[in-house]
Amino acid sequence: MLFQVIDNYRLALTGVSLLLAACGLLVLLNRSRQGLRTLLAEYRAVRRSWSLGPLVLAVFLLNCFLLPASLRLHTSAEITLHYSLASQGLNPNGTRFNQADILSAQVLEGAIEKGALEGITAQDLKNAIQVRPVVQGNSYSEDAYFISTQFVVQYDASSETASQDGEKLLTLVTQAYKDWFVKSYSANSSILRLDFSSAEGADYLDSCLFLAQTAQSIGEYMRSMSGEEPAFRSSASGETFQSVSALAYEVEETLVERLEAYVLEEGISRDPGQYVNRLEVANVFMRFNAQKAAASNENMLEAITMYEDDMARIVLVPTYDTNNQFYMSQTRIGVDDFAANANHYADEKIAVQEKIAYNDHVIGQLSGRSGGAEDKAEALIGQIRRELTRIAGLAEELVKEYNARQANRYMTAVVSSAEAQAMKLAAEIAARTVLFAAGLRLCWFSLAGGRKRR
Amino acid sequence: MKRILTGIISAGITIGVIAAWIIWSNSSFEETFYAMESYKIEETVRVIVLADLHQRSFGPGNETLLGRVRALRPDLLLIAGDLVNKGDPDWDYAVDLCRELAEIAPVYYAMGNHENEALYGQDLNKKFLDGAALGEDPEDFSPLLLNPRVWEDLEGTGAILLQNEAATAEVKGAAIRIGGLSTNASSFWPHSGQFVTRFVEEDPESFKILISHRPEPVMEYIPDAAIDLTVSGHNHGGVIRIPGVGGLFSGAEGLFPVYDGGWYEREGMSLLISRGLGSHGLPPRVFNQPELVILDIN
């Protein structure tokens, strides 16, 4: 009930003011044959005797309470996206940005939970809130094509949401959206939580491989983060993405290689017989692969010999470059394709043979050794794990700090507060009071004249 | 004569309506939600700040206030001073409220100037402290307690009292170090400065919150300190708020205070000032509804 009164008060007051003024004008028009001078003289005579002040004051007080109250029912917020991909209509991870996410069930339920709002559902909120771009472009013409990075979130209370303060609701919705956005699009650091349990009990050379891959994954991840902002530096550790990446690769190139060299030199294994068997079986398959690659390579070379004379050697295609300059482009043809394939198979053969040679070397080192140097290998593995854990910790802190800073930079949301609109509101209160007072005076004067004539 | 009478009645009605409106608007509180980000916090931590209650009750036994605090499910409750009034301190009120709050979440309570006057007989001004029998530690005010039983009763509620002290709260896997400072700008040195220096330097990995009832000493002495957040009250939002302008006055800053309420970023310091939940004496709060502050640290 109160919601209806507040929501319709503006309209009702304007209507009453205009109706009073119209009534007064109509009566005065009817009396205009008395002449303007007579009416003015009559107005001067009665203007001091009127006692409309209390009524105007009452309306003024109503304006003072009901107009600010209506701001609780109709308010807006502006969300501005600041990350670079926003201007292309994309999320920070390159997926398509969708303004409807602001009113997704997840965000609205988050807002309700955040504010512990009672008696209100996500659907109620969705019905009361609309989102639109600040500048609405279209795709009809290139000039009108515009991707907005600013969005207005407009709240217009419904009977279900009227008991809540609009400013508070929009604060909660924008905060919940920001939380959701940051959670969805900030860098995921779970890769940095190292788990060595899968390599537990593995043979020493397998451990080398596992540790090398772990170091590489940290290094690569840090390198990719460095691509986002190379200059970012942790306030706590002073590290950058690049420096942490270098630390990880250093572990691979020094400690892991030292471990591998030691294991090979000493020929240590948890189960040398089984390990040698495994390598021998692998070598059998790899020899097949090497033979297959060698045969394919020979086929390609033979094909080139057979068809070289019959096939075109060069095909030039007329083309325009990016500066719109004409040039003749040489395109790839059949012989080129044969040659590329031949190279590919030759490289494959060499790579496989290299692996076979390495395995043969390992087999040679492990065969006939009695072991006994495991303690040092275990100690080295422990040292590498500790070092990798330390570097992963540094990396994780760095990513967290970067995420926390980015969270502030992804977007800003400004909710239009009642206090900030005070001047506008004061002007509106004054204007509506004056309009009502003018209408009332006009009506009162015209009717007072009528009463006097009677 | 009739005109004068009409004028008097109109003025009377206007004053009556405004007075009724002031009383009505102060009978409830609004909730202000803030959010901040920190890499030191893994999972969102919700902090609720209660400041300047001045023995005010929202509902019988403060049930309205407690009900909302409960519903908002805080991880930490910070009391930024002035729970009681200096003239007629109702310690039972403070003890009851702290006990109820401590059942909801861990409570960290730093004293305001009103508690200090009630506890020590005077506010913690430099002149008073310099001349007082403090013992060896100029930052330990316990020898000055007029009634140590009050302090014990408050501690018995489960609330952690912070008077130039800090405590660590473990919340959702994060270590949050909370310190309490309640001297004013004049007595900061030598009666709080060393504590704050220690607080800043120790445990840099923890998220640090300093509760300082007054914002002025913090902004005057340590605006660039490595403290993640400072929480204050004291200025009651400037008591009378002029729409579009802000607070009208505060005891420390005079007319149109800068630190009347809200969120401030100064020289790397994040300062959150509550407009408070109550008031003390005249004038009443005008256009300044009592405020419960809710902060989510992500």
mmCIF file of C-alpha atoms in Angstrom, chain A residues 48 50 54 57 61 65 113-116 118 168 171-172 175 178-179 193 235-236 396-397 400-401 404 407-408 419 422-423, chain B residues 3 6 10-11 14 17-18 21 31 33-35 37-39 42 46 68 71-73 205 241 243-246 287 296 298:
data_model
loop_
_atom_site.group_PDB
_atom_site.id
_atom_site.type_symbol
_atom_site.label_atom_id
_atom_site.label_comp_id
_atom_site.label_asym_id
_atom_site.label_seq_id
_atom_site.Cartn_x
_atom_site.Cartn_y
_atom_site.Cartn_z
ATOM 1 C CA ARG A 48 -3.081 39.056 1.296
ATOM 2 C CA TRP A 50 -5.499 34.040 1.588
ATOM 3 C CA PRO A 54 -0.556 25.482 5.812
ATOM 4 C CA LEU A 57 3.524 23.578 3.811
ATOM 5 C CA LEU A 61 6.600 18.262 3.931
ATOM 6 C CA PHE A 65 9.486 12.655 2.763
ATOM 7 C CA GLU A 113 22.823 -14.592 0.376
ATOM 8 C CA LYS A 114 25.329 -11.775 0.802
ATOM 9 C CA GLY A 115 22.714 -9.402 2.169
ATOM 10 C CA ALA A 116 20.764 -12.081 4.091
ATOM 11 C CA GLU A 118 14.431 -12.163 3.618
ATOM 12 C CA LYS A 168 21.550 -1.563 -0.932
ATOM 13 C CA THR A 171 25.332 -2.643 -4.085
ATOM 14 C CA LEU A 172 24.756 -6.307 -3.295
ATOM 15 C CA GLN A 175 29.347 -6.908 -5.556
ATOM 16 C CA LYS A 178 32.128 -8.782 -9.353
ATOM 17 C CA ASP A 179 32.785 -11.792 -7.092
ATOM 18 C CA ARG A 193 49.631 -27.070 -5.750
ATOM 19 C CA SER A 235 55.103 -6.725 -3.066
ATOM 20 C CA ALA A 236 55.923 -9.540 -0.626
ATOM 21 C CA GLU A 396 51.103 -19.214 -6.163
ATOM 22 C CA GLU A 397 51.553 -16.145 -3.955
ATOM 23 C CA LYS A 400 47.141 -14.634 -5.904
ATOM 24 C CA GLU A 401 48.516 -11.128 -5.537
ATOM 25 C CA ALA A 404 43.690 -9.655 -6.134
ATOM 26 C CA ALA A 407 39.997 -8.050 -9.313
ATOM 27 C CA ASN A 408 40.099 -4.346 -8.541
ATOM 28 C CA GLU A 419 23.018 11.494 -0.862
ATOM 29 C CA ALA A 422 20.571 15.580 -2.950
ATOM 30 C CA MET A 423 20.856 18.770 -5.021
ATOM 31 C CA ARG B 3 -2.413 34.885 10.412
ATOM 32 C CA THR B 6 -1.911 30.019 11.515
ATOM 33 C CA SER B 10 2.116 25.589 10.931
ATOM 34 C CA ALA B 11 5.532 25.999 12.521
ATOM 35 C CA THR B 14 6.462 21.306 10.929
ATOM 36 C CA VAL B 17 6.787 16.255 11.955
ATOM 37 C CA ILE B 18 10.549 16.779 11.658
ATOM 38 C CA TRP B 21 10.901 11.839 11.552
ATOM 39 C CA GLU B 31 23.366 -1.824 6.460
ATOM 40 C CA PHE B 33 28.154 -3.329 2.405
ATOM 41 C CA TYR B 34 31.785 -2.945 1.418
ATOM 42 C CA ALA B 35 34.143 -5.325 -0.377
ATOM 43 C CA GLU B 37 40.398 -7.775 -2.245
ATOM 44 C CA SER B 38 43.557 -9.205 -0.750
ATOM 45 C CA TYR B 39 45.838 -11.984 -1.893
ATOM 46 C CA GLU B 42 41.927 -17.436 0.247
ATOM 47 C CA ARG B 46 33.031 -11.466 6.318
ATOM 48 C CA ARG B 68 20.621 -9.174 11.674
ATOM 49 C CA ALA B 71 21.617 -13.579 9.667
ATOM 50 C CA LEU B 72 24.573 -11.925 7.958
ATOM 51 C CA ARG B 73 26.816 -14.777 9.156
ATOM 52 C CA GLU B 205 52.092 -12.664 5.731
ATOM 53 C CA ARG B 241 24.517 15.073 7.507
ATOM 54 C CA PRO B 243 22.628 15.853 1.780
ATOM 55 C CA GLY B 244 25.089 16.303 -1.034
ATOM 56 C CA VAL B 245 27.767 17.751 1.284
ATOM 57 C CA GLY B 246 28.419 15.206 4.052
ATOM 58 C CA PHE B 287 19.819 12.620 7.876
ATOM 59 C CA ASP B 296 33.655 -8.858 2.656
ATOM 60 C CA ASN B 298 37.917 -11.587 -0.887
#
